[in-house]
Amino acid sequence: FFFNHTPPYAILSGLVGSEMCIRDRSYKFPNYLRYADTHEYVKEENGLFKIGVSEFAIDQLGDIVFVELVEKGTNLQKGETFGTIESVKAVEEVYLPFSGEVISVNEGVIDNPEILQNDPIGDGWLLIIKSESNVLLDELMNSDEYKSKVVPN
């Protein structure tokens, strides 16, 4: 998500010199989520994994105008893109933090990108994944680790 050849957080954080310019906003970092370096979150629910994009990343994108996601039934490998999010600022790809099969796509977000904009952690989830292998959520950042990477002290 966002960083094919750009240093991490340079696009999302609006890196200016050595200071991060972050909007004056309070972000939620729920303890039940795990985060990838590329700003996708993972929430485990009954052996399945709900995938979305963090509030921080959505806020940095600005107004979202279009969301495209892979189809239900698609098998993806770790690190593969599963869609794009288009905002007034940029078009960004989103990446799967582990391998699995897409068992549900949030059609509501595709039909109405404002849902993602207004509630990325709740109704704005993107995919539900079934993984064929053991997903090691500990390999992803916990809320405190992710928050320390994206929000200055």
Short mmCIF file of N, CA and C in Angstrom, two decimals:
data_model
loop_
_atom_site.label_atom_id
_atom_site.label_comp_id
_atom_site.label_asym_id
_atom_site.label_seq_id
_atom_site.Cartn_x
_atom_site.Cartn_y
_atom_site.Cartn_z
N PHE A 1 0.87 -1.16 0.00
CA PHE A 1 0.00 0.00 0.00
C PHE A 1 0.90 1.20 0.00
N PHE A 2 0.94 1.98 -0.96
CA PHE A 2 1.61 3.27 -1.00
C PHE A 2 3.12 3.26 -1.23
N PHE A 3 3.83 2.16 -1.06
CA PHE A 3 5.28 2.28 -0.98
C PHE A 3 6.05 1.40 -1.94
N ASN A 4 5.72 1.36 -3.20
CA ASN A 4 6.49 0.53 -4.11
C ASN A 4 7.96 0.91 -4.13
N HIS A 5 8.26 2.19 -4.34
CA HIS A 5 9.65 2.63 -4.41
C HIS A 5 9.88 3.87 -3.56
N THR A 6 8.95 4.18 -2.71
CA THR A 6 9.05 5.36 -1.88
C THR A 6 9.36 4.91 -0.45
N PRO A 7 10.22 5.62 0.25
CA PRO A 7 10.52 5.22 1.62
C PRO A 7 9.24 5.15 2.45
N PRO A 8 9.17 4.20 3.39
CA PRO A 8 7.97 4.05 4.20
C PRO A 8 7.53 5.36 4.83
N TYR A 9 6.26 5.57 4.80
CA TYR A 9 5.56 6.69 5.41
C TYR A 9 5.81 8.04 4.73
N ALA A 10 6.64 8.08 3.68
CA ALA A 10 6.91 9.35 3.02
C ALA A 10 5.67 9.91 2.35
N ILE A 11 4.87 9.06 1.74
CA ILE A 11 3.67 9.55 1.07
C ILE A 11 2.58 9.84 2.09
N LEU A 12 2.26 8.85 2.91
CA LEU A 12 1.15 9.02 3.85
C LEU A 12 1.40 10.10 4.88
N SER A 13 2.60 10.21 5.36
CA SER A 13 2.84 11.15 6.44
C SER A 13 3.16 12.54 5.94
N GLY A 14 3.29 12.71 4.63
CA GLY A 14 3.61 14.03 4.11
C GLY A 14 4.97 14.48 4.61
N LEU A 15 5.96 13.63 4.47
CA LEU A 15 7.28 13.92 5.00
C LEU A 15 7.80 15.24 4.44
N VAL A 16 8.17 16.13 5.33
CA VAL A 16 8.74 17.42 4.96
C VAL A 16 10.04 17.54 5.74
N GLY A 17 11.16 17.49 5.04
CA GLY A 17 12.43 17.47 5.75
C GLY A 17 12.47 16.24 6.62
N SER A 18 12.70 16.42 7.90
CA SER A 18 12.69 15.28 8.80
C SER A 18 11.48 15.28 9.72
N GLU A 19 10.50 16.15 9.43
CA GLU A 19 9.33 16.22 10.28
C GLU A 19 8.11 15.66 9.56
N MET A 20 7.29 14.92 10.30
CA MET A 20 6.07 14.40 9.73
C MET A 20 4.96 15.43 9.94
N CYS A 21 4.21 15.67 8.88
CA CYS A 21 3.09 16.59 8.97
C CYS A 21 1.82 15.75 9.05
N ILE A 22 1.23 15.67 10.21
CA ILE A 22 0.04 14.87 10.40
C ILE A 22 -1.10 15.78 10.79
N ARG A 23 -2.24 15.54 10.18
CA ARG A 23 -3.41 16.33 10.49
C ARG A 23 -3.71 16.25 11.98
N ASP A 24 -4.27 17.30 12.50
CA ASP A 24 -4.65 17.33 13.90
C ASP A 24 -5.91 16.49 14.08
N ARG A 25 -5.72 15.22 14.34
CA ARG A 25 -6.84 14.31 14.44
C ARG A 25 -6.50 13.21 15.42
N SER A 26 -7.47 12.75 16.13
CA SER A 26 -7.28 11.64 17.05
C SER A 26 -7.66 10.36 16.32
N TYR A 27 -6.69 9.46 16.17
CA TYR A 27 -6.93 8.20 15.48
C TYR A 27 -7.21 7.11 16.50
N LYS A 28 -8.03 6.14 16.09
CA LYS A 28 -8.28 4.98 16.93
C LYS A 28 -7.31 3.87 16.53
N PHE A 29 -6.73 3.22 17.54
CA PHE A 29 -5.84 2.08 17.34
C PHE A 29 -6.34 0.95 18.24
N PRO A 30 -7.45 0.30 17.88
CA PRO A 30 -8.03 -0.73 18.75
C PRO A 30 -7.06 -1.88 19.00
N ASN A 31 -7.06 -2.37 20.24
CA ASN A 31 -6.15 -3.46 20.62
C ASN A 31 -6.45 -4.77 19.90
N TYR A 32 -7.65 -4.92 19.36
CA TYR A 32 -8.01 -6.18 18.69
C TYR A 32 -7.53 -6.23 17.24
N LEU A 33 -6.89 -5.16 16.75
CA LEU A 33 -6.37 -5.15 15.38
C LEU A 33 -4.87 -5.37 15.38
N ARG A 34 -4.37 -5.97 14.28
CA ARG A 34 -2.94 -6.07 14.00
C ARG A 34 -2.71 -5.32 12.70
N TYR A 35 -1.52 -4.77 12.53
CA TYR A 35 -1.25 -3.89 11.39
C TYR A 35 -0.03 -4.33 10.60
N ALA A 36 -0.13 -4.20 9.28
CA ALA A 36 1.02 -4.42 8.39
C ALA A 36 1.76 -3.09 8.22
N ASP A 37 3.01 -3.18 7.81
CA ASP A 37 3.79 -1.96 7.53
C ASP A 37 3.13 -1.09 6.47
N THR A 38 2.34 -1.71 5.63
CA THR A 38 1.70 -1.01 4.53
C THR A 38 0.30 -0.49 4.89
N HIS A 39 0.00 -0.45 6.20
CA HIS A 39 -1.20 0.19 6.77
C HIS A 39 -2.49 -0.61 6.69
N GLU A 40 -2.44 -1.83 6.19
CA GLU A 40 -3.63 -2.67 6.26
C GLU A 40 -3.76 -3.19 7.70
N TYR A 41 -5.00 -3.34 8.14
CA TYR A 41 -5.22 -3.97 9.44
C TYR A 41 -5.84 -5.35 9.26
N VAL A 42 -5.71 -6.18 10.28
CA VAL A 42 -6.28 -7.52 10.29
C VAL A 42 -7.03 -7.69 11.60
N LYS A 43 -8.24 -8.20 11.48
CA LYS A 43 -9.05 -8.54 12.66
C LYS A 43 -9.49 -9.98 12.52
N GLU A 44 -9.11 -10.82 13.49
CA GLU A 44 -9.52 -12.21 13.45
C GLU A 44 -10.93 -12.35 14.00
N GLU A 45 -11.78 -13.07 13.25
CA GLU A 45 -13.16 -13.31 13.66
C GLU A 45 -13.54 -14.73 13.31
N ASN A 46 -13.70 -15.57 14.30
CA ASN A 46 -14.14 -16.96 14.09
C ASN A 46 -13.29 -17.73 13.08
N GLY A 47 -11.98 -17.57 13.16
CA GLY A 47 -11.08 -18.28 12.26
C GLY A 47 -10.92 -17.65 10.89
N LEU A 48 -11.62 -16.54 10.65
CA LEU A 48 -11.49 -15.79 9.40
C LEU A 48 -10.81 -14.46 9.72
N PHE A 49 -10.39 -13.77 8.66
CA PHE A 49 -9.63 -12.54 8.87
C PHE A 49 -10.24 -11.39 8.07
N LYS A 50 -10.69 -10.37 8.79
CA LYS A 50 -11.23 -9.17 8.17
C LYS A 50 -10.06 -8.23 7.91
N ILE A 51 -9.96 -7.75 6.67
CA ILE A 51 -8.86 -6.89 6.25
C ILE A 51 -9.42 -5.51 5.90
N GLY A 52 -8.73 -4.49 6.34
CA GLY A 52 -9.11 -3.11 6.02
C GLY A 52 -7.88 -2.23 6.01
N VAL A 53 -8.10 -0.94 6.03
CA VAL A 53 -7.01 0.03 6.01
C VAL A 53 -7.17 0.94 7.23
N SER A 54 -6.07 1.26 7.87
CA SER A 54 -6.11 2.02 9.12
C SER A 54 -6.72 3.42 8.94
N GLU A 55 -7.25 3.94 10.03
CA GLU A 55 -7.79 5.30 10.03
C GLU A 55 -6.72 6.30 9.60
N PHE A 56 -5.50 6.10 10.09
CA PHE A 56 -4.41 7.00 9.75
C PHE A 56 -4.21 7.07 8.23
N ALA A 57 -4.12 5.90 7.59
CA ALA A 57 -3.88 5.85 6.15
C ALA A 57 -5.03 6.50 5.38
N ILE A 58 -6.26 6.20 5.79
CA ILE A 58 -7.43 6.77 5.11
C ILE A 58 -7.43 8.28 5.25
N ASP A 59 -7.11 8.77 6.42
CA ASP A 59 -7.07 10.22 6.64
C ASP A 59 -6.01 10.88 5.76
N GLN A 60 -4.87 10.23 5.62
CA GLN A 60 -3.79 10.81 4.82
C GLN A 60 -4.14 10.83 3.33
N LEU A 61 -4.98 9.92 2.90
CA LEU A 61 -5.38 9.89 1.49
C LEU A 61 -6.29 11.05 1.12
N GLY A 62 -7.05 11.55 2.06
CA GLY A 62 -8.02 12.60 1.73
C GLY A 62 -9.33 11.98 1.26
N ASP A 63 -10.11 12.73 0.51
CA ASP A 63 -11.42 12.27 0.07
C ASP A 63 -11.31 11.11 -0.89
N ILE A 64 -11.92 10.00 -0.53
CA ILE A 64 -11.88 8.79 -1.35
C ILE A 64 -13.03 8.84 -2.36
N VAL A 65 -12.68 8.60 -3.63
CA VAL A 65 -13.68 8.71 -4.69
C VAL A 65 -13.99 7.37 -5.38
N PHE A 66 -13.11 6.37 -5.20
CA PHE A 66 -13.30 5.11 -5.91
C PHE A 66 -12.55 4.00 -5.19
N VAL A 67 -13.18 2.83 -5.08
CA VAL A 67 -12.53 1.65 -4.49
C VAL A 67 -12.75 0.48 -5.44
N GLU A 68 -11.67 -0.23 -5.74
CA GLU A 68 -11.74 -1.43 -6.58
C GLU A 68 -11.10 -2.57 -5.79
N LEU A 69 -11.80 -3.71 -5.71
CA LEU A 69 -11.30 -4.86 -4.97
C LEU A 69 -11.40 -6.12 -5.83
N VAL A 70 -10.56 -7.11 -5.51
CA VAL A 70 -10.61 -8.39 -6.21
C VAL A 70 -11.97 -9.05 -5.97
N GLU A 71 -12.26 -10.08 -6.75
CA GLU A 71 -13.54 -10.78 -6.64
C GLU A 71 -13.49 -11.86 -5.57
N LYS A 72 -14.65 -12.16 -5.02
CA LYS A 72 -14.82 -13.27 -4.09
C LYS A 72 -14.32 -14.54 -4.78
N GLY A 73 -13.62 -15.37 -4.01
CA GLY A 73 -13.09 -16.62 -4.56
C GLY A 73 -11.66 -16.51 -5.04
N THR A 74 -11.12 -15.30 -5.13
CA THR A 74 -9.75 -15.09 -5.58
C THR A 74 -8.77 -15.62 -4.52
N ASN A 75 -7.76 -16.35 -4.97
CA ASN A 75 -6.68 -16.79 -4.08
C ASN A 75 -5.50 -15.85 -4.27
N LEU A 76 -4.99 -15.35 -3.15
CA LEU A 76 -3.89 -14.39 -3.20
C LEU A 76 -2.75 -14.86 -2.32
N GLN A 77 -1.55 -14.49 -2.72
CA GLN A 77 -0.35 -14.77 -1.93
C GLN A 77 0.00 -13.55 -1.08
N LYS A 78 0.71 -13.80 -0.01
CA LYS A 78 1.17 -12.73 0.86
C LYS A 78 1.88 -11.66 0.03
N GLY A 79 1.51 -10.40 0.25
CA GLY A 79 2.13 -9.29 -0.45
C GLY A 79 1.49 -8.93 -1.77
N GLU A 80 0.56 -9.76 -2.27
CA GLU A 80 -0.14 -9.44 -3.52
C GLU A 80 -1.15 -8.32 -3.29
N THR A 81 -1.35 -7.53 -4.33
CA THR A 81 -2.35 -6.47 -4.23
C THR A 81 -3.75 -7.07 -4.36
N PHE A 82 -4.66 -6.54 -3.55
CA PHE A 82 -6.04 -7.01 -3.62
C PHE A 82 -7.00 -5.91 -4.04
N GLY A 83 -6.45 -4.76 -4.41
CA GLY A 83 -7.31 -3.69 -4.88
C GLY A 83 -6.62 -2.35 -4.88
N THR A 84 -7.40 -1.34 -5.23
CA THR A 84 -6.90 0.03 -5.22
C THR A 84 -7.92 0.94 -4.54
N ILE A 85 -7.38 2.00 -3.96
CA ILE A 85 -8.19 3.05 -3.37
C ILE A 85 -7.79 4.34 -4.06
N GLU A 86 -8.76 5.00 -4.67
CA GLU A 86 -8.49 6.25 -5.37
C GLU A 86 -9.06 7.40 -4.56
N SER A 87 -8.21 8.38 -4.31
CA SER A 87 -8.64 9.58 -3.61
C SER A 87 -8.38 10.78 -4.51
N VAL A 88 -8.74 11.94 -4.02
CA VAL A 88 -8.47 13.15 -4.79
C VAL A 88 -6.97 13.41 -4.88
N LYS A 89 -6.18 12.78 -4.02
CA LYS A 89 -4.72 12.97 -3.99
C LYS A 89 -3.95 11.93 -4.79
N ALA A 90 -4.42 10.67 -4.78
CA ALA A 90 -3.60 9.59 -5.35
C ALA A 90 -4.44 8.33 -5.56
N VAL A 91 -3.87 7.40 -6.30
CA VAL A 91 -4.42 6.05 -6.42
C VAL A 91 -3.42 5.13 -5.74
N GLU A 92 -3.87 4.40 -4.74
CA GLU A 92 -2.97 3.56 -3.96
C GLU A 92 -3.44 2.11 -3.97
N GLU A 93 -2.48 1.20 -4.04
CA GLU A 93 -2.78 -0.22 -3.99
C GLU A 93 -2.83 -0.69 -2.54
N VAL A 94 -3.62 -1.74 -2.29
CA VAL A 94 -3.66 -2.36 -0.98
C VAL A 94 -3.16 -3.79 -1.11
N TYR A 95 -2.44 -4.26 -0.09
CA TYR A 95 -1.74 -5.53 -0.16
C TYR A 95 -2.19 -6.48 0.94
N LEU A 96 -2.24 -7.75 0.61
CA LEU A 96 -2.64 -8.77 1.57
C LEU A 96 -1.43 -9.13 2.45
N PRO A 97 -1.59 -9.06 3.78
CA PRO A 97 -0.45 -9.34 4.67
C PRO A 97 -0.15 -10.83 4.85
N PHE A 98 -0.96 -11.72 4.28
CA PHE A 98 -0.71 -13.16 4.31
C PHE A 98 -1.51 -13.81 3.20
N SER A 99 -1.20 -15.05 2.88
CA SER A 99 -1.89 -15.75 1.79
C SER A 99 -3.26 -16.23 2.22
N GLY A 100 -4.19 -16.26 1.26
CA GLY A 100 -5.51 -16.79 1.58
C GLY A 100 -6.50 -16.60 0.43
N GLU A 101 -7.72 -17.08 0.67
CA GLU A 101 -8.80 -16.98 -0.30
C GLU A 101 -9.79 -15.91 0.15
N VAL A 102 -10.20 -15.08 -0.80
CA VAL A 102 -11.19 -14.05 -0.52
C VAL A 102 -12.55 -14.72 -0.43
N ILE A 103 -13.17 -14.67 0.75
CA ILE A 103 -14.48 -15.29 0.89
C ILE A 103 -15.60 -14.25 0.94
N SER A 104 -15.23 -12.99 1.13
CA SER A 104 -16.23 -11.93 1.11
C SER A 104 -15.56 -10.61 0.73
N VAL A 105 -16.26 -9.83 -0.06
CA VAL A 105 -15.82 -8.50 -0.47
C VAL A 105 -16.88 -7.52 0.00
N ASN A 106 -16.47 -6.42 0.58
CA ASN A 106 -17.42 -5.41 1.06
C ASN A 106 -17.92 -4.59 -0.12
N GLU A 107 -19.01 -5.04 -0.71
CA GLU A 107 -19.59 -4.36 -1.87
C GLU A 107 -20.07 -2.95 -1.52
N GLY A 108 -20.46 -2.75 -0.25
CA GLY A 108 -20.91 -1.44 0.18
C GLY A 108 -19.86 -0.37 0.00
N VAL A 109 -18.60 -0.73 0.26
CA VAL A 109 -17.49 0.21 0.11
C VAL A 109 -17.24 0.52 -1.37
N ILE A 110 -17.42 -0.49 -2.22
CA ILE A 110 -17.24 -0.29 -3.66
C ILE A 110 -18.33 0.64 -4.19
N ASP A 111 -19.57 0.40 -3.76
CA ASP A 111 -20.70 1.22 -4.20
C ASP A 111 -20.69 2.62 -3.59
N ASN A 112 -20.16 2.74 -2.37
CA ASN A 112 -20.18 4.02 -1.66
C ASN A 112 -18.86 4.19 -0.90
N PRO A 113 -17.82 4.74 -1.56
CA PRO A 113 -16.51 4.90 -0.92
C PRO A 113 -16.53 5.75 0.35
N GLU A 114 -17.58 6.53 0.55
CA GLU A 114 -17.68 7.33 1.78
C GLU A 114 -17.72 6.45 3.01
N ILE A 115 -18.21 5.22 2.87
CA ILE A 115 -18.23 4.30 4.01
C ILE A 115 -16.80 4.06 4.50
N LEU A 116 -15.88 3.83 3.57
CA LEU A 116 -14.48 3.64 3.91
C LEU A 116 -13.92 4.91 4.53
N GLN A 117 -14.25 6.03 3.94
CA GLN A 117 -13.77 7.32 4.42
C GLN A 117 -14.23 7.58 5.86
N ASN A 118 -15.48 7.29 6.15
CA ASN A 118 -16.07 7.66 7.44
C ASN A 118 -15.89 6.63 8.53
N ASP A 119 -15.68 5.37 8.18
CA ASP A 119 -15.61 4.32 9.19
C ASP A 119 -14.70 3.17 8.74
N PRO A 120 -13.40 3.44 8.56
CA PRO A 120 -12.51 2.40 8.01
C PRO A 120 -12.38 1.17 8.90
N ILE A 121 -12.53 1.32 10.20
CA ILE A 121 -12.37 0.18 11.10
C ILE A 121 -13.67 -0.58 11.28
N GLY A 122 -14.79 0.08 11.12
CA GLY A 122 -16.08 -0.58 11.30
C GLY A 122 -16.66 -1.04 9.98
N ASP A 123 -17.63 -0.31 9.46
CA ASP A 123 -18.31 -0.69 8.22
C ASP A 123 -17.42 -0.59 6.98
N GLY A 124 -16.24 0.04 7.10
CA GLY A 124 -15.38 0.24 5.95
C GLY A 124 -14.34 -0.85 5.71
N TRP A 125 -14.53 -2.02 6.31
CA TRP A 125 -13.61 -3.13 6.04
C TRP A 125 -13.65 -3.44 4.54
N LEU A 126 -12.62 -4.13 4.03
CA LEU A 126 -12.53 -4.38 2.60
C LEU A 126 -12.79 -5.84 2.22
N LEU A 127 -12.10 -6.77 2.87
CA LEU A 127 -12.21 -8.19 2.52
C LEU A 127 -12.32 -9.05 3.77
N ILE A 128 -12.86 -10.25 3.59
CA ILE A 128 -12.73 -11.29 4.59
C ILE A 128 -11.99 -12.44 3.91
N ILE A 129 -10.94 -12.90 4.58
CA ILE A 129 -10.01 -13.89 4.03
C ILE A 129 -10.06 -15.17 4.84
N LYS A 130 -10.01 -16.29 4.14
CA LYS A 130 -9.81 -17.59 4.77
C LYS A 130 -8.40 -18.01 4.39
N SER A 131 -7.59 -18.27 5.39
CA SER A 131 -6.21 -18.67 5.13
C SER A 131 -6.09 -20.17 5.23
N GLU A 132 -5.37 -20.77 4.28
CA GLU A 132 -5.15 -22.21 4.27
C GLU A 132 -4.00 -22.61 5.20
N SER A 133 -3.18 -21.65 5.56
CA SER A 133 -2.06 -21.94 6.45
C SER A 133 -2.24 -21.17 7.75
N ASN A 134 -1.41 -21.48 8.71
CA ASN A 134 -1.49 -20.76 9.98
C ASN A 134 -1.04 -19.32 9.78
N VAL A 135 -1.90 -18.41 10.16
CA VAL A 135 -1.56 -16.99 10.07
C VAL A 135 -0.93 -16.61 11.40
N LEU A 136 0.26 -16.08 11.33
CA LEU A 136 0.95 -15.67 12.54
C LEU A 136 0.73 -14.17 12.73
N LEU A 137 -0.33 -13.86 13.46
CA LEU A 137 -0.66 -12.45 13.67
C LEU A 137 0.44 -11.72 14.43
N ASP A 138 1.25 -12.47 15.18
CA ASP A 138 2.35 -11.85 15.92
C ASP A 138 3.40 -11.26 14.99
N GLU A 139 3.39 -11.67 13.71
CA GLU A 139 4.32 -11.08 12.75
C GLU A 139 3.90 -9.68 12.34
N LEU A 140 2.65 -9.32 12.63
CA LEU A 140 2.14 -7.99 12.35
C LEU A 140 2.29 -7.13 13.60
N MET A 141 2.23 -5.81 13.41
CA MET A 141 2.36 -4.90 14.55
C MET A 141 1.09 -4.89 15.38
N ASN A 142 1.27 -4.77 16.70
CA ASN A 142 0.12 -4.54 17.55
C ASN A 142 -0.22 -3.05 17.52
N SER A 143 -1.27 -2.66 18.19
CA SER A 143 -1.74 -1.28 18.13
C SER A 143 -0.69 -0.27 18.58
N ASP A 144 -0.01 -0.58 19.68
CA ASP A 144 1.00 0.35 20.20
C ASP A 144 2.17 0.49 19.24
N GLU A 145 2.62 -0.62 18.66
CA GLU A 145 3.74 -0.57 17.71
C GLU A 145 3.36 0.25 16.48
N TYR A 146 2.17 0.02 15.96
CA TYR A 146 1.74 0.75 14.78
C TYR A 146 1.58 2.24 15.09
N LYS A 147 0.95 2.54 16.20
CA LYS A 147 0.75 3.94 16.58
C LYS A 147 2.09 4.66 16.70
N SER A 148 3.09 4.01 17.29
CA SER A 148 4.40 4.66 17.45
C SER A 148 5.07 4.93 16.10
N LYS A 149 4.71 4.16 15.07
CA LYS A 149 5.28 4.38 13.74
C LYS A 149 4.61 5.53 12.98
N VAL A 150 3.33 5.76 13.25
CA VAL A 150 2.60 6.73 12.42
C VAL A 150 2.26 8.04 13.12
N VAL A 151 2.28 8.05 14.43
CA VAL A 151 1.91 9.27 15.17
C VAL A 151 3.10 9.68 16.02
N PRO A 152 3.60 10.90 15.83
CA PRO A 152 4.74 11.33 16.64
C PRO A 152 4.35 11.45 18.11
N ASN A 153 5.35 11.27 18.96
CA ASN A 153 5.10 11.36 20.41
C ASN A 153 4.72 12.75 20.84
#
